[in-house]
Structures are given as C-alpha cells and as structure tokens.
PDB file of C-alpha atoms in Angstrom:
ATOM      1  CA  UNK A   1       0.240   0.075   0.145  1.00 46.00           C
ATOM      2  CA  UNK A   2       1.365   3.526  -1.000  1.00 56.00           C
ATOM      3  CA  UNK A   3       1.937   5.560   2.407  1.00 68.00           C
ATOM      4  CA  UNK A   4      -0.933   8.497   2.735  1.00 83.00           C
ATOM      5  CA  UNK A   5      -0.266  11.045   5.202  1.00 94.00           C
ATOM      6  CA  UNK A   6      -3.364  11.057   7.349  1.00 95.00           C
ATOM      7  CA  UNK A   7      -4.653  14.532   8.231  1.00 97.00           C
ATOM      8  CA  UNK A   8      -2.373  16.104   5.856  1.00 97.00           C
ATOM      9  CA  UNK A   9      -3.898  19.552   5.025  1.00 97.00           C
ATOM     10  CA  UNK A  10      -5.547  19.501   8.282  1.00 98.00           C
ATOM     11  CA  UNK A  11      -2.301  19.108  10.606  1.00 98.00           C
ATOM     12  CA  UNK A  12      -0.512  21.744   8.701  1.00 98.00           C
ATOM     13  CA  UNK A  13      -3.083  24.426   8.536  1.00 98.00           C
ATOM     14  CA  UNK A  14      -3.331  23.775  12.556  1.00 98.00           C
ATOM     15  CA  UNK A  15       0.130  24.569  13.025  1.00 98.00           C
ATOM     16  CA  UNK A  16      -0.841  28.363  11.465  1.00 98.00           C
ATOM     17  CA  UNK A  17       1.999  28.376   9.797  1.00 98.00           C
ATOM     18  CA  UNK A  18       4.559  31.753   9.818  1.00 98.00           C
ATOM     19  CA  UNK A  19       6.682  31.616   6.529  1.00 98.00           C
ATOM     20  CA  UNK A  20      10.046  32.824   8.180  1.00 98.00           C
ATOM     21  CA  UNK A  21       9.527  30.498  11.174  1.00 98.00           C
ATOM     22  CA  UNK A  22      10.951  27.311  12.567  1.00 98.00           C
ATOM     23  CA  UNK A  23       9.177  23.880  12.770  1.00 98.00           C
ATOM     24  CA  UNK A  24       9.546  20.679  14.391  1.00 98.00           C
ATOM     25  CA  UNK A  25       8.322  17.354  12.392  1.00 98.00           C
ATOM     26  CA  UNK A  26       8.870  15.217  15.441  1.00 98.00           C
ATOM     27  CA  UNK A  27       7.631  12.251  13.357  1.00 97.00           C
ATOM     28  CA  UNK A  28       8.723  12.449   9.602  1.00 97.00           C
ATOM     29  CA  UNK A  29       7.565   8.956   8.244  1.00 95.00           C
ATOM     30  CA  UNK A  30       7.708   9.644   4.772  1.00 93.00           C
ATOM     31  CA  UNK A  31       7.682  13.512   4.776  1.00 96.00           C
ATOM     32  CA  UNK A  32       4.115  13.738   3.527  1.00 96.00           C
ATOM     33  CA  UNK A  33       3.653  16.838   6.590  1.00 98.00           C
ATOM     34  CA  UNK A  34       7.232  17.989   5.930  1.00 98.00           C
ATOM     35  CA  UNK A  35       6.749  18.231   2.523  1.00 98.00           C
ATOM     36  CA  UNK A  36       3.709  20.621   2.466  1.00 98.00           C
ATOM     37  CA  UNK A  37       5.338  22.445   5.509  1.00 98.00           C
ATOM     38  CA  UNK A  38       8.324  23.634   3.279  1.00 98.00           C
ATOM     39  CA  UNK A  39       6.046  24.572   0.583  1.00 98.00           C
ATOM     40  CA  UNK A  40       4.500  27.108   2.787  1.00 98.00           C
ATOM     41  CA  UNK A  41       7.692  28.121   4.313  1.00 98.00           C
ATOM     42  CA  UNK A  42       9.937  31.088   2.846  1.00 98.00           C
ATOM     43  CA  UNK A  43      13.579  31.193   2.525  1.00 98.00           C
ATOM     44  CA  UNK A  44      14.085  32.021   6.201  1.00 98.00           C
ATOM     45  CA  UNK A  45      11.816  29.079   7.507  1.00 98.00           C
ATOM     46  CA  UNK A  46      13.287  26.363   8.948  1.00 98.00           C
ATOM     47  CA  UNK A  47      12.299  22.691   9.588  1.00 98.00           C
ATOM     48  CA  UNK A  48      13.794  20.191  11.830  1.00 98.00           C
ATOM     49  CA  UNK A  49      12.486  16.641  11.394  1.00 98.00           C
ATOM     50  CA  UNK A  50      13.094  13.517  13.687  1.00 98.00           C
ATOM     51  CA  UNK A  51      12.514  10.004  13.568  1.00 98.00           C
ATOM     52  CA  UNK A  52      13.802   6.982  15.194  1.00 97.00           C
ATOM     53  CA  UNK A  53      13.318   4.674  12.025  1.00 97.00           C
ATOM     54  CA  UNK A  54      16.680   4.908   9.896  1.00 97.00           C
ATOM     55  CA  UNK A  55      14.919   4.014   7.143  1.00 95.00           C
ATOM     56  CA  UNK A  56      12.537   7.297   7.173  1.00 96.00           C
ATOM     57  CA  UNK A  57      15.847   9.173   8.097  1.00 98.00           C
ATOM     58  CA  UNK A  58      17.644   7.862   4.943  1.00 97.00           C
ATOM     59  CA  UNK A  59      14.109   8.717   3.020  1.00 95.00           C
ATOM     60  CA  UNK A  60      14.373  12.465   4.440  1.00 97.00           C
ATOM     61  CA  UNK A  61      17.878  12.830   3.909  1.00 96.00           C
ATOM     62  CA  UNK A  62      17.189  12.601  -0.204  1.00 97.00           C
ATOM     63  CA  UNK A  63      15.126  15.819  -0.165  1.00 97.00           C
ATOM     64  CA  UNK A  64      17.807  18.618  -1.535  1.00 96.00           C
ATOM     65  CA  UNK A  65      16.137  21.451   0.579  1.00 98.00           C
ATOM     66  CA  UNK A  66      18.609  23.663   2.803  1.00 98.00           C
ATOM     67  CA  UNK A  67      15.786  24.542   5.136  1.00 98.00           C
ATOM     68  CA  UNK A  68      15.328  21.141   5.910  1.00 98.00           C
ATOM     69  CA  UNK A  69      17.370  19.072   8.562  1.00 98.00           C
ATOM     70  CA  UNK A  70      16.841  15.508   9.392  1.00 98.00           C
ATOM     71  CA  UNK A  71      17.929  13.859  12.433  1.00 98.00           C
ATOM     72  CA  UNK A  72      17.746  10.137  13.497  1.00 98.00           C
ATOM     73  CA  UNK A  73      16.225  10.364  16.996  1.00 98.00           C
ATOM     74  CA  UNK A  74      13.508   9.450  19.169  1.00 98.00           C
ATOM     75  CA  UNK A  75      10.832  12.640  19.651  1.00 98.00           C
ATOM     76  CA  UNK A  76      11.662  11.864  23.472  1.00 98.00           C
ATOM     77  CA  UNK A  77      15.174  13.525  22.701  1.00 98.00           C
ATOM     78  CA  UNK A  78      13.386  16.868  21.188  1.00 98.00           C
ATOM     79  CA  UNK A  79      15.021  19.286  23.889  1.00 98.00           C
ATOM     80  CA  UNK A  80      18.315  17.801  23.272  1.00 98.00           C
ATOM     81  CA  UNK A  81      17.915  17.989  19.211  1.00 98.00           C
ATOM     82  CA  UNK A  82      17.425  21.788  19.645  1.00 98.00           C
ATOM     83  CA  UNK A  83      19.853  22.616  22.004  1.00 98.00           C
ATOM     84  CA  UNK A  84      22.427  20.765  19.843  1.00 98.00           C
ATOM     85  CA  UNK A  85      20.753  22.731  16.876  1.00 98.00           C
ATOM     86  CA  UNK A  86      21.144  25.845  18.856  1.00 97.00           C
ATOM     87  CA  UNK A  87      17.158  26.637  18.256  1.00 98.00           C
ATOM     88  CA  UNK A  88      15.976  28.398  21.380  1.00 96.00           C
ATOM     89  CA  UNK A  89      12.522  28.557  20.361  1.00 98.00           C
ATOM     90  CA  UNK A  90       9.907  27.113  17.539  1.00 98.00           C
ATOM     91  CA  UNK A  91       6.676  28.396  15.984  1.00 98.00           C
ATOM     92  CA  UNK A  92       5.122  25.067  15.896  1.00 98.00           C
ATOM     93  CA  UNK A  93       5.566  20.898  16.728  1.00 99.00           C
ATOM     94  CA  UNK A  94       3.896  18.197  14.965  1.00 98.00           C
ATOM     95  CA  UNK A  95       3.375  14.768  16.037  1.00 98.00           C
ATOM     96  CA  UNK A  96       1.785  12.202  14.234  1.00 97.00           C
ATOM     97  CA  UNK A  97       2.023   8.950  16.310  1.00 96.00           C
ATOM     98  CA  UNK A  98       1.853   5.155  15.808  1.00 84.00           C
ATOM     99  CA  UNK A  99       3.260   2.914  13.431  1.00 88.00           C
ATOM    100  CA  UNK A 100       3.553   4.240   9.668  1.00 86.00           C
ATOM    101  CA  UNK A 101       2.557   2.349   6.354  1.00 82.00           C
ATOM    102  CA  UNK A 102       5.961   1.664   5.121  1.00 86.00           C
ATOM    103  CA  UNK A 103       6.766   0.250   8.664  1.00 87.00           C
ATOM    104  CA  UNK A 104       3.431  -1.989   8.283  1.00 85.00           C
ATOM    105  CA  UNK A 105       3.837  -2.987   4.852  1.00 84.00           C
ATOM    106  CA  UNK A 106       7.587  -4.038   4.639  1.00 88.00           C
ATOM    107  CA  UNK A 107       7.452  -7.608   5.887  1.00 83.00           C
ATOM    108  CA  UNK A 108      11.025  -7.560   7.289  1.00 86.00           C
ATOM    109  CA  UNK A 109      10.132  -5.252   9.786  1.00 93.00           C
ATOM    110  CA  UNK A 110       7.665  -7.786  11.530  1.00 92.00           C
ATOM    111  CA  UNK A 111       5.089  -5.674  12.456  1.00 91.00           C
ATOM    112  CA  UNK A 112       2.431  -6.833  10.690  1.00 90.00           C
ATOM    113  CA  UNK A 113       0.883 -10.396  10.935  1.00 89.00           C
ATOM    114  CA  UNK A 114      -0.172 -10.595   7.254  1.00 88.00           C
ATOM    115  CA  UNK A 115       3.219 -11.078   6.143  1.00 86.00           C
ATOM    116  CA  UNK A 116       5.498 -13.722   7.445  1.00 94.00           C
ATOM    117  CA  UNK A 117       8.715 -12.369   8.891  1.00 95.00           C
ATOM    118  CA  UNK A 118      11.372 -12.156  11.306  1.00 96.00           C
ATOM    119  CA  UNK A 119       9.120 -11.133  14.542  1.00 97.00           C
ATOM    120  CA  UNK A 120      11.134  -7.625  15.069  1.00 97.00           C
ATOM    121  CA  UNK A 121       8.572  -4.845  15.483  1.00 97.00           C
ATOM    122  CA  UNK A 122      11.468  -2.195  16.576  1.00 97.00           C
ATOM    123  CA  UNK A 123      10.808   1.264  14.910  1.00 97.00           C
ATOM    124  CA  UNK A 124      14.664   1.919  15.710  1.00 97.00           C
ATOM    125  CA  UNK A 125      16.093  -1.151  13.919  1.00 95.00           C
ATOM    126  CA  UNK A 126      19.693   0.295  15.300  1.00 96.00           C
ATOM    127  CA  UNK A 127      18.900  -0.727  18.850  1.00 96.00           C
ATOM    128  CA  UNK A 128      17.171  -2.283  21.440  1.00 97.00           C
ATOM    129  CA  UNK A 129      15.137  -5.612  22.029  1.00 97.00           C
ATOM    130  CA  UNK A 130      13.213  -6.922  19.233  1.00 98.00           C
ATOM    131  CA  UNK A 131       9.798  -8.558  19.682  1.00 98.00           C
ATOM    132  CA  UNK A 132      10.901 -12.283  19.656  1.00 98.00           C
ATOM    133  CA  UNK A 133      13.639 -11.184  22.137  1.00 98.00           C
ATOM    134  CA  UNK A 134      11.356  -9.820  24.828  1.00 98.00           C
ATOM    135  CA  UNK A 135       8.948 -12.744  24.188  1.00 98.00           C
ATOM    136  CA  UNK A 136      11.493 -15.331  24.681  1.00 98.00           C
ATOM    137  CA  UNK A 137      12.438 -13.719  28.283  1.00 97.00           C
ATOM    138  CA  UNK A 138       9.416 -11.899  29.638  1.00 98.00           C
ATOM    139  CA  UNK A 139       7.381 -13.859  32.616  1.00 98.00           C
ATOM    140  CA  UNK A 140       3.695 -14.806  32.002  1.00 98.00           C
ATOM    141  CA  UNK A 141       2.407 -12.285  34.114  1.00 98.00           C
ATOM    142  CA  UNK A 142       4.359  -9.536  32.150  1.00 98.00           C
ATOM    143  CA  UNK A 143       3.224 -10.893  28.752  1.00 98.00           C
ATOM    144  CA  UNK A 144      -0.151 -10.998  30.016  1.00 98.00           C
ATOM    145  CA  UNK A 145      -0.287  -7.305  31.490  1.00 98.00           C
ATOM    146  CA  UNK A 146       1.442  -5.682  28.315  1.00 98.00           C
ATOM    147  CA  UNK A 147      -1.351  -7.482  26.107  1.00 98.00           C
ATOM    148  CA  UNK A 148      -3.933  -6.506  28.350  1.00 98.00           C
ATOM    149  CA  UNK A 149      -3.106  -2.562  29.035  1.00 98.00           C
ATOM    150  CA  UNK A 150      -1.906  -1.829  25.592  1.00 97.00           C
ATOM    151  CA  UNK A 151      -3.877  -4.209  23.750  1.00 96.00           C
ATOM    152  CA  UNK A 152      -7.046  -4.072  25.784  1.00 95.00           C
ATOM    153  CA  UNK A 153      -7.233  -7.870  24.731  1.00 96.00           C
ATOM    154  CA  UNK A 154     -10.130  -9.461  27.249  1.00 96.00           C
ATOM    155  CA  UNK A 155      -7.920 -12.824  26.510  1.00 97.00           C
ATOM    156  CA  UNK A 156      -4.907 -11.621  27.501  1.00 98.00           C
ATOM    157  CA  UNK A 157      -4.042 -14.488  30.259  1.00 98.00           C
ATOM    158  CA  UNK A 158      -4.751 -17.009  27.872  1.00 98.00           C
ATOM    159  CA  UNK A 159      -2.671 -15.571  25.276  1.00 98.00           C
ATOM    160  CA  UNK A 160       0.238 -15.395  27.531  1.00 98.00           C
ATOM    161  CA  UNK A 161      -0.180 -18.710  28.606  1.00 98.00           C
ATOM    162  CA  UNK A 162      -0.235 -20.178  25.217  1.00 98.00           C
ATOM    163  CA  UNK A 163       2.732 -18.073  24.256  1.00 98.00           C
ATOM    164  CA  UNK A 164       4.964 -19.279  27.422  1.00 98.00           C
ATOM    165  CA  UNK A 165       3.816 -22.736  26.485  1.00 98.00           C
ATOM    166  CA  UNK A 166       4.710 -22.415  22.579  1.00 98.00           C
ATOM    167  CA  UNK A 167       8.098 -21.194  23.478  1.00 97.00           C
ATOM    168  CA  UNK A 168       8.625 -24.285  25.665  1.00 96.00           C
ATOM    169  CA  UNK A 169       9.425 -25.676  22.318  1.00 94.00           C
ATOM    170  CA  UNK A 170      11.709 -23.476  20.761  1.00 94.00           C
ATOM    171  CA  UNK A 171      11.913 -19.422  20.153  1.00 94.00           C
ATOM    172  CA  UNK A 172       8.818 -17.661  18.581  1.00 98.00           C
ATOM    173  CA  UNK A 173      10.651 -16.412  15.704  1.00 97.00           C
ATOM    174  CA  UNK A 174       8.337 -15.270  12.926  1.00 97.00           C
ATOM    175  CA  UNK A 175       5.104 -13.058  12.997  1.00 97.00           C
ATOM    176  CA  UNK A 176       3.260 -16.271  11.644  1.00 97.00           C
ATOM    177  CA  UNK A 177       4.209 -18.373  14.480  1.00 97.00           C
ATOM    178  CA  UNK A 178       2.938 -15.642  16.947  1.00 98.00           C
ATOM    179  CA  UNK A 179      -0.054 -14.927  14.932  1.00 97.00           C
ATOM    180  CA  UNK A 180      -1.167 -18.510  15.011  1.00 97.00           C
ATOM    181  CA  UNK A 181      -0.310 -18.746  18.928  1.00 98.00           C
ATOM    182  CA  UNK A 182      -2.656 -15.743  19.640  1.00 98.00           C
ATOM    183  CA  UNK A 183      -5.481 -16.897  17.253  1.00 96.00           C
ATOM    184  CA  UNK A 184      -5.504 -20.450  19.271  1.00 96.00           C
ATOM    185  CA  UNK A 185      -5.919 -18.695  22.673  1.00 97.00           C
ATOM    186  CA  UNK A 186      -8.487 -15.918  21.156  1.00 95.00           C
ATOM    187  CA  UNK A 187     -12.057 -17.797  21.907  1.00 86.00           C
ATOM    188  CA  UNK A 188     -14.153 -15.266  19.859  1.00 84.00           C
ATOM    189  CA  UNK A 189     -12.657 -13.047  17.424  1.00 78.00           C
ATOM    190  CA  UNK A 190     -14.407  -9.237  16.565  1.00 82.00           C
ATOM    191  CA  UNK A 191     -15.791  -8.943  13.123  1.00 85.00           C
ATOM    192  CA  UNK A 192     -13.349  -7.707  10.504  1.00 83.00           C
ATOM    193  CA  UNK A 193     -10.593  -8.139  12.969  1.00 89.00           C
ATOM    194  CA  UNK A 194      -7.862 -10.639  13.080  1.00 92.00           C
ATOM    195  CA  UNK A 195      -7.808 -12.335  16.453  1.00 96.00           C
ATOM    196  CA  UNK A 196      -3.831 -11.050  16.748  1.00 96.00           C
ATOM    197  CA  UNK A 197      -4.543  -7.578  16.264  1.00 94.00           C
ATOM    198  CA  UNK A 198      -4.654  -6.727  19.441  1.00 95.00           C
ATOM    199  CA  UNK A 199      -1.634  -8.438  20.636  1.00 98.00           C
ATOM    200  CA  UNK A 200       0.264  -7.604  18.130  1.00 97.00           C
ATOM    201  CA  UNK A 201      -0.624  -3.894  18.810  1.00 96.00           C
ATOM    202  CA  UNK A 202       0.326  -4.258  22.438  1.00 97.00           C
ATOM    203  CA  UNK A 203       3.611  -5.854  21.533  1.00 98.00           C
ATOM    204  CA  UNK A 204       4.579  -3.139  19.384  1.00 97.00           C
ATOM    205  CA  UNK A 205       3.603  -0.554  21.828  1.00 97.00           C
ATOM    206  CA  UNK A 206       5.708  -2.421  24.539  1.00 98.00           C
ATOM    207  CA  UNK A 207       9.143  -3.112  22.671  1.00 98.00           C
ATOM    208  CA  UNK A 208       8.894   0.721  21.058  1.00 97.00           C
ATOM    209  CA  UNK A 209       7.912   2.215  24.612  1.00 97.00           C
ATOM    210  CA  UNK A 210       5.427   4.375  22.570  1.00 97.00           C
ATOM    211  CA  UNK A 211       2.894   5.300  25.842  1.00 98.00           C
ATOM    212  CA  UNK A 212       6.322   6.455  27.540  1.00 98.00           C
ATOM    213  CA  UNK A 213       8.110   8.320  24.718  1.00 98.00           C
ATOM    214  CA  UNK A 214       4.839  10.090  24.006  1.00 98.00           C
ATOM    215  CA  UNK A 215       4.459  11.297  27.928  1.00 98.00           C
ATOM    216  CA  UNK A 216       8.014  12.706  27.540  1.00 98.00           C
ATOM    217  CA  UNK A 217       7.491  14.612  24.601  1.00 98.00           C
ATOM    218  CA  UNK A 218       4.572  16.610  25.218  1.00 98.00           C
ATOM    219  CA  UNK A 219       6.054  18.349  28.299  1.00 98.00           C
ATOM    220  CA  UNK A 220       9.417  19.382  26.187  1.00 98.00           C
ATOM    221  CA  UNK A 221       7.439  20.446  22.918  1.00 98.00           C
ATOM    222  CA  UNK A 222       5.335  23.051  25.044  1.00 98.00           C
ATOM    223  CA  UNK A 223       8.653  24.140  26.603  1.00 98.00           C
ATOM    224  CA  UNK A 224       9.906  24.956  22.921  1.00 98.00           C
ATOM    225  CA  UNK A 225       7.188  26.878  21.683  1.00 98.00           C
ATOM    226  CA  UNK A 226       7.436  30.305  21.396  1.00 98.00           C
ATOM    227  CA  UNK A 227       4.178  32.399  22.271  1.00 98.00           C
ATOM    228  CA  UNK A 228       1.753  31.638  19.909  1.00 98.00           C
ATOM    229  CA  UNK A 229       3.412  28.641  18.754  1.00 98.00           C
ATOM    230  CA  UNK A 230       1.177  25.936  18.263  1.00 98.00           C
ATOM    231  CA  UNK A 231       1.241  22.155  18.892  1.00 98.00           C
ATOM    232  CA  UNK A 232      -0.227  19.537  16.877  1.00 98.00           C
ATOM    233  CA  UNK A 233      -0.779  15.944  17.692  1.00 98.00           C
ATOM    234  CA  UNK A 234      -2.316  13.295  15.871  1.00 98.00           C
ATOM    235  CA  UNK A 235      -2.959   9.922  17.668  1.00 98.00           C
ATOM    236  CA  UNK A 236      -4.604   6.684  16.190  1.00 95.00           C
ATOM    237  CA  UNK A 237      -5.254   4.812  19.564  1.00 93.00           C
ATOM    238  CA  UNK A 238      -7.527   5.463  22.687  1.00 95.00           C
ATOM    239  CA  UNK A 239      -4.521   5.045  25.027  1.00 96.00           C
ATOM    240  CA  UNK A 240      -2.502   7.787  23.024  1.00 97.00           C
ATOM    241  CA  UNK A 241      -5.397   9.873  22.585  1.00 98.00           C
ATOM    242  CA  UNK A 242      -6.030   9.620  26.386  1.00 98.00           C
ATOM    243  CA  UNK A 243      -2.316  10.781  27.253  1.00 98.00           C
ATOM    244  CA  UNK A 244      -2.805  13.784  24.814  1.00 98.00           C
ATOM    245  CA  UNK A 245      -6.310  14.849  25.860  1.00 98.00           C
ATOM    246  CA  UNK A 246      -5.181  14.816  29.641  1.00 98.00           C
ATOM    247  CA  UNK A 247      -1.878  16.659  29.027  1.00 98.00           C
ATOM    248  CA  UNK A 248      -3.297  19.213  27.080  1.00 98.00           C
ATOM    249  CA  UNK A 249      -6.377  19.580  29.371  1.00 98.00           C
ATOM    250  CA  UNK A 250      -4.267  19.910  32.366  1.00 96.00           C
ATOM    251  CA  UNK A 251      -1.941  22.620  30.436  1.00 97.00           C
ATOM    252  CA  UNK A 252      -4.759  24.848  29.665  1.00 97.00           C
ATOM    253  CA  UNK A 253      -6.085  25.138  33.350  1.00 92.00           C
ATOM    254  CA  UNK A 254      -4.607  27.488  35.997  1.00 82.00           C
ATOM    255  CA  UNK A 255      -2.638  25.491  38.408  1.00 73.00           C
ATOM    256  CA  UNK A 256      -4.742  23.599  40.622  1.00 69.00           C
ATOM    257  CA  UNK A 257      -3.956  25.017  44.398  1.00 67.00           C
ATOM    258  CA  UNK A 258      -5.350  24.026  47.676  1.00 68.00           C
ATOM    259  CA  UNK A 259      -8.545  25.088  48.005  1.00 68.00           C
ATOM    260  CA  UNK A 260      -8.423  27.196  51.303  1.00 72.00           C
ATOM    261  CA  UNK A 261      -5.206  29.121  49.632  1.00 70.00           C
ATOM    262  CA  UNK A 262      -6.026  32.758  49.941  1.00 70.00           C
ATOM    263  CA  UNK A 263      -5.530  33.636  46.271  1.00 68.00           C
ATOM    264  CA  UNK A 264      -7.596  35.059  43.770  1.00 67.00           C
ATOM    265  CA  UNK A 265      -8.252  33.621  40.532  1.00 61.00           C
ATOM    266  CA  UNK A 266      -6.479  36.904  39.194  1.00 65.00           C
ATOM    267  CA  UNK A 267      -3.281  36.137  40.829  1.00 65.00           C
ATOM    268  CA  UNK A 268      -2.966  32.694  39.608  1.00 72.00           C
ATOM    269  CA  UNK A 269      -0.103  32.123  36.944  1.00 78.00           C
ATOM    270  CA  UNK A 270      -1.983  31.588  33.543  1.00 86.00           C
ATOM    271  CA  UNK A 271      -1.759  28.421  32.132  1.00 94.00           C
ATOM    272  CA  UNK A 272       0.906  27.500  29.276  1.00 95.00           C
ATOM    273  CA  UNK A 273      -1.579  26.504  26.375  1.00 98.00           C
ATOM    274  CA  UNK A 274      -5.065  27.197  25.338  1.00 98.00           C
ATOM    275  CA  UNK A 275      -7.009  24.912  23.474  1.00 98.00           C
ATOM    276  CA  UNK A 276      -7.468  25.248  19.469  1.00 98.00           C
ATOM    277  CA  UNK A 277     -10.793  24.283  18.264  1.00 97.00           C
ATOM    278  CA  UNK A 278     -12.494  20.597  18.863  1.00 97.00           C
ATOM    279  CA  UNK A 279     -10.521  17.466  18.012  1.00 98.00           C
ATOM    280  CA  UNK A 280     -10.560  16.726  14.302  1.00 98.00           C
ATOM    281  CA  UNK A 281     -11.185  13.670  12.499  1.00 98.00           C
ATOM    282  CA  UNK A 282     -10.565  12.287   9.226  1.00 97.00           C
ATOM    283  CA  UNK A 283     -13.489  12.868   6.359  1.00 97.00           C
ATOM    284  CA  UNK A 284     -15.852  10.000   5.196  1.00 96.00           C
ATOM    285  CA  UNK A 285     -13.699  10.693   1.995  1.00 96.00           C
ATOM    286  CA  UNK A 286     -10.365  10.127   3.489  1.00 97.00           C
ATOM    287  CA  UNK A 287     -11.456   6.668   4.946  1.00 95.00           C
ATOM    288  CA  UNK A 288     -12.495   5.475   2.193  1.00 95.00           C
ATOM    289  CA  UNK A 289      -9.266   6.185   0.487  1.00 94.00           C
ATOM    290  CA  UNK A 290      -7.260   5.491   3.186  1.00 93.00           C
ATOM    291  CA  UNK A 291      -9.015   2.825   5.783  1.00 92.00           C
ATOM    292  CA  UNK A 292      -5.634   3.406   8.132  1.00 89.00           C
ATOM    293  CA  UNK A 293      -7.268   6.437   8.862  1.00 94.00           C
ATOM    294  CA  UNK A 294     -10.348   5.662  10.487  1.00 94.00           C
ATOM    295  CA  UNK A 295      -8.942   6.216  14.333  1.00 95.00           C
ATOM    296  CA  UNK A 296      -7.043   9.473  13.853  1.00 97.00           C
ATOM    297  CA  UNK A 297      -7.805  12.159  16.162  1.00 98.00           C
ATOM    298  CA  UNK A 298      -5.952  15.577  15.911  1.00 98.00           C
ATOM    299  CA  UNK A 299      -5.875  17.668  18.753  1.00 98.00           C
ATOM    300  CA  UNK A 300      -4.478  21.570  18.806  1.00 98.00           C
ATOM    301  CA  UNK A 301      -3.039  23.851  21.276  1.00 98.00           C
ATOM    302  CA  UNK A 302      -1.023  27.083  21.406  1.00 98.00           C
ATOM    303  CA  UNK A 303       1.073  28.733  23.338  1.00 98.00           C
ATOM    304  CA  UNK A 304       0.133  31.366  25.756  1.00 96.00           C
TER     305      UNK A 304
END
C-alpha cells in the first residue's frame, strides 16, 4: 500500500504557519507533512524533522532542501536535539503518532501478522530488544499485563499462557508463528478483525515504549514553543489519545492550588496552553481512500 499521510492539510493548517518560522516535524515518516510545511515556508523558514526509524531518516535525507534538517532521534530527545541545533524556540511542533504504512507493509520489519517475517517490531532497527527477544525472556505475567494494558485484549491471560507454552518447544521467531499462537488462544474474534490484532499492537507499543515516549515529549514540545506557537498531535489509539487529551487539558488550566489558599483567580499564573478548536477526525472520503485513517484524532493547542 502506498503511504498516505493522514489529516495532511488539517494538521499543517492547524500549525498556523508563519512563512519565516522554525518548525519541528517530530515524526517525519515518509515526509508528507514535512513536504507541505516546506511548501508554505519562505527562504527564511526552517524545518527540523526527527524520526527514530533509520529508513525514514534515509528517505528524508534524499530531500535536497537547505531549510530541512532530518535527524535520527526518538522524539523524546526533542529538547536535546534543539539544544544541539542552537534553536531557542519554535513556532510549531507536529506529532503524528503510531506506526507508519511503510513500517507495516515492509515484511522484514515484523509489524504485521499479514506477512510472514522475523518478529522484530522495532521502529529503530539500530538499537533495543526485538519482539522475539522480549517474548523469549518475559514472564507469563509480564506478557499478560502488556497485552491487557496496551492491547485491551480480554483474553490476555490465555494469550500469555499460550505464548509461554509454545516457547518451551523453541523460539517464537516469526510473525506467522506468533499470530497462530495468539489465534489459538483468542476464543471469539471481533468482526472484520484478525484475532492477533490487539496482541500485535500491544507488543509493538511495549517494544517501542510508545506511551512512555509520548509522555516524555509533550512537556518538551510545550517548553520549546514560542508564545503563539502551536502544538498539533495526531493519535491513532485510544491510549495515546487519552494521554494527549489529559496533558493538553491540564496545561490549559490554571495551576490547581489547595482550596483554602487565600489567592484570587487573577493572582494565579496563567496556563501555558489554550486549546484550539475541537478534535479533528478524518472525513468519510479520506477514510474510504485510506482505511488506516479511521481512528485518527488531531488535537491542537497554542502556547500562551
């Protein structure tokens, strides 16, 4: 499947671009958002793009544009990257969360049960534990907790038990092996969904520490924004969206102080963010053209 950038115009519009501003695309992917941002910047504009996936970084470095700097880094390193680039503040930060179509569609990456491949699942193939390595040494309880908490799989205990039983007979090394083990343990399947969907998603989130990375980057993104700068976040999963929603809500409120403290509302420091508009979801036409867009939610906030 060709990579289609989800909520392309909506996300870039949400940044309210200033043509000479400095922006961060913290999830470059295949550069859909970055290319549109560059088209809207003038010669003084600057775009710093991050991605933890070496394949995405390689694709980005093929774009010959002096205004673009593509850096191999997890977005939780945002503060460190901006310091290294001598950037003291930016006009906007974009986060497009989750796994990209090229990662899902390239069999060797091991993200999808639809293609038989080594069970890898790392977004950054240059470091860290593969899914196969983690499944080989994690306890049954650890596996069950990951699948329950990150996949919201109601048969998590049965899946973990089946994985531990199967690995006693040899390493679970491929996506097909894992999908068959999970399918044998999931007693009822949701209509139109493979029984391994939730477990694969959960193991991927754990291997890449996706929710922890998200919790780390959000405060760094707000700290990097200049007054009037925008933060735009696209999430694809209810757990991600919950983290984003709560963070933005909390940052858009004045500090919560003890009820009896003798302070007027006017004396409180103002919140760091204000929420911009309502959450944006893809149109019916976009979902029809790209079914992977169906769960996307865009949330936007502006630095006060």
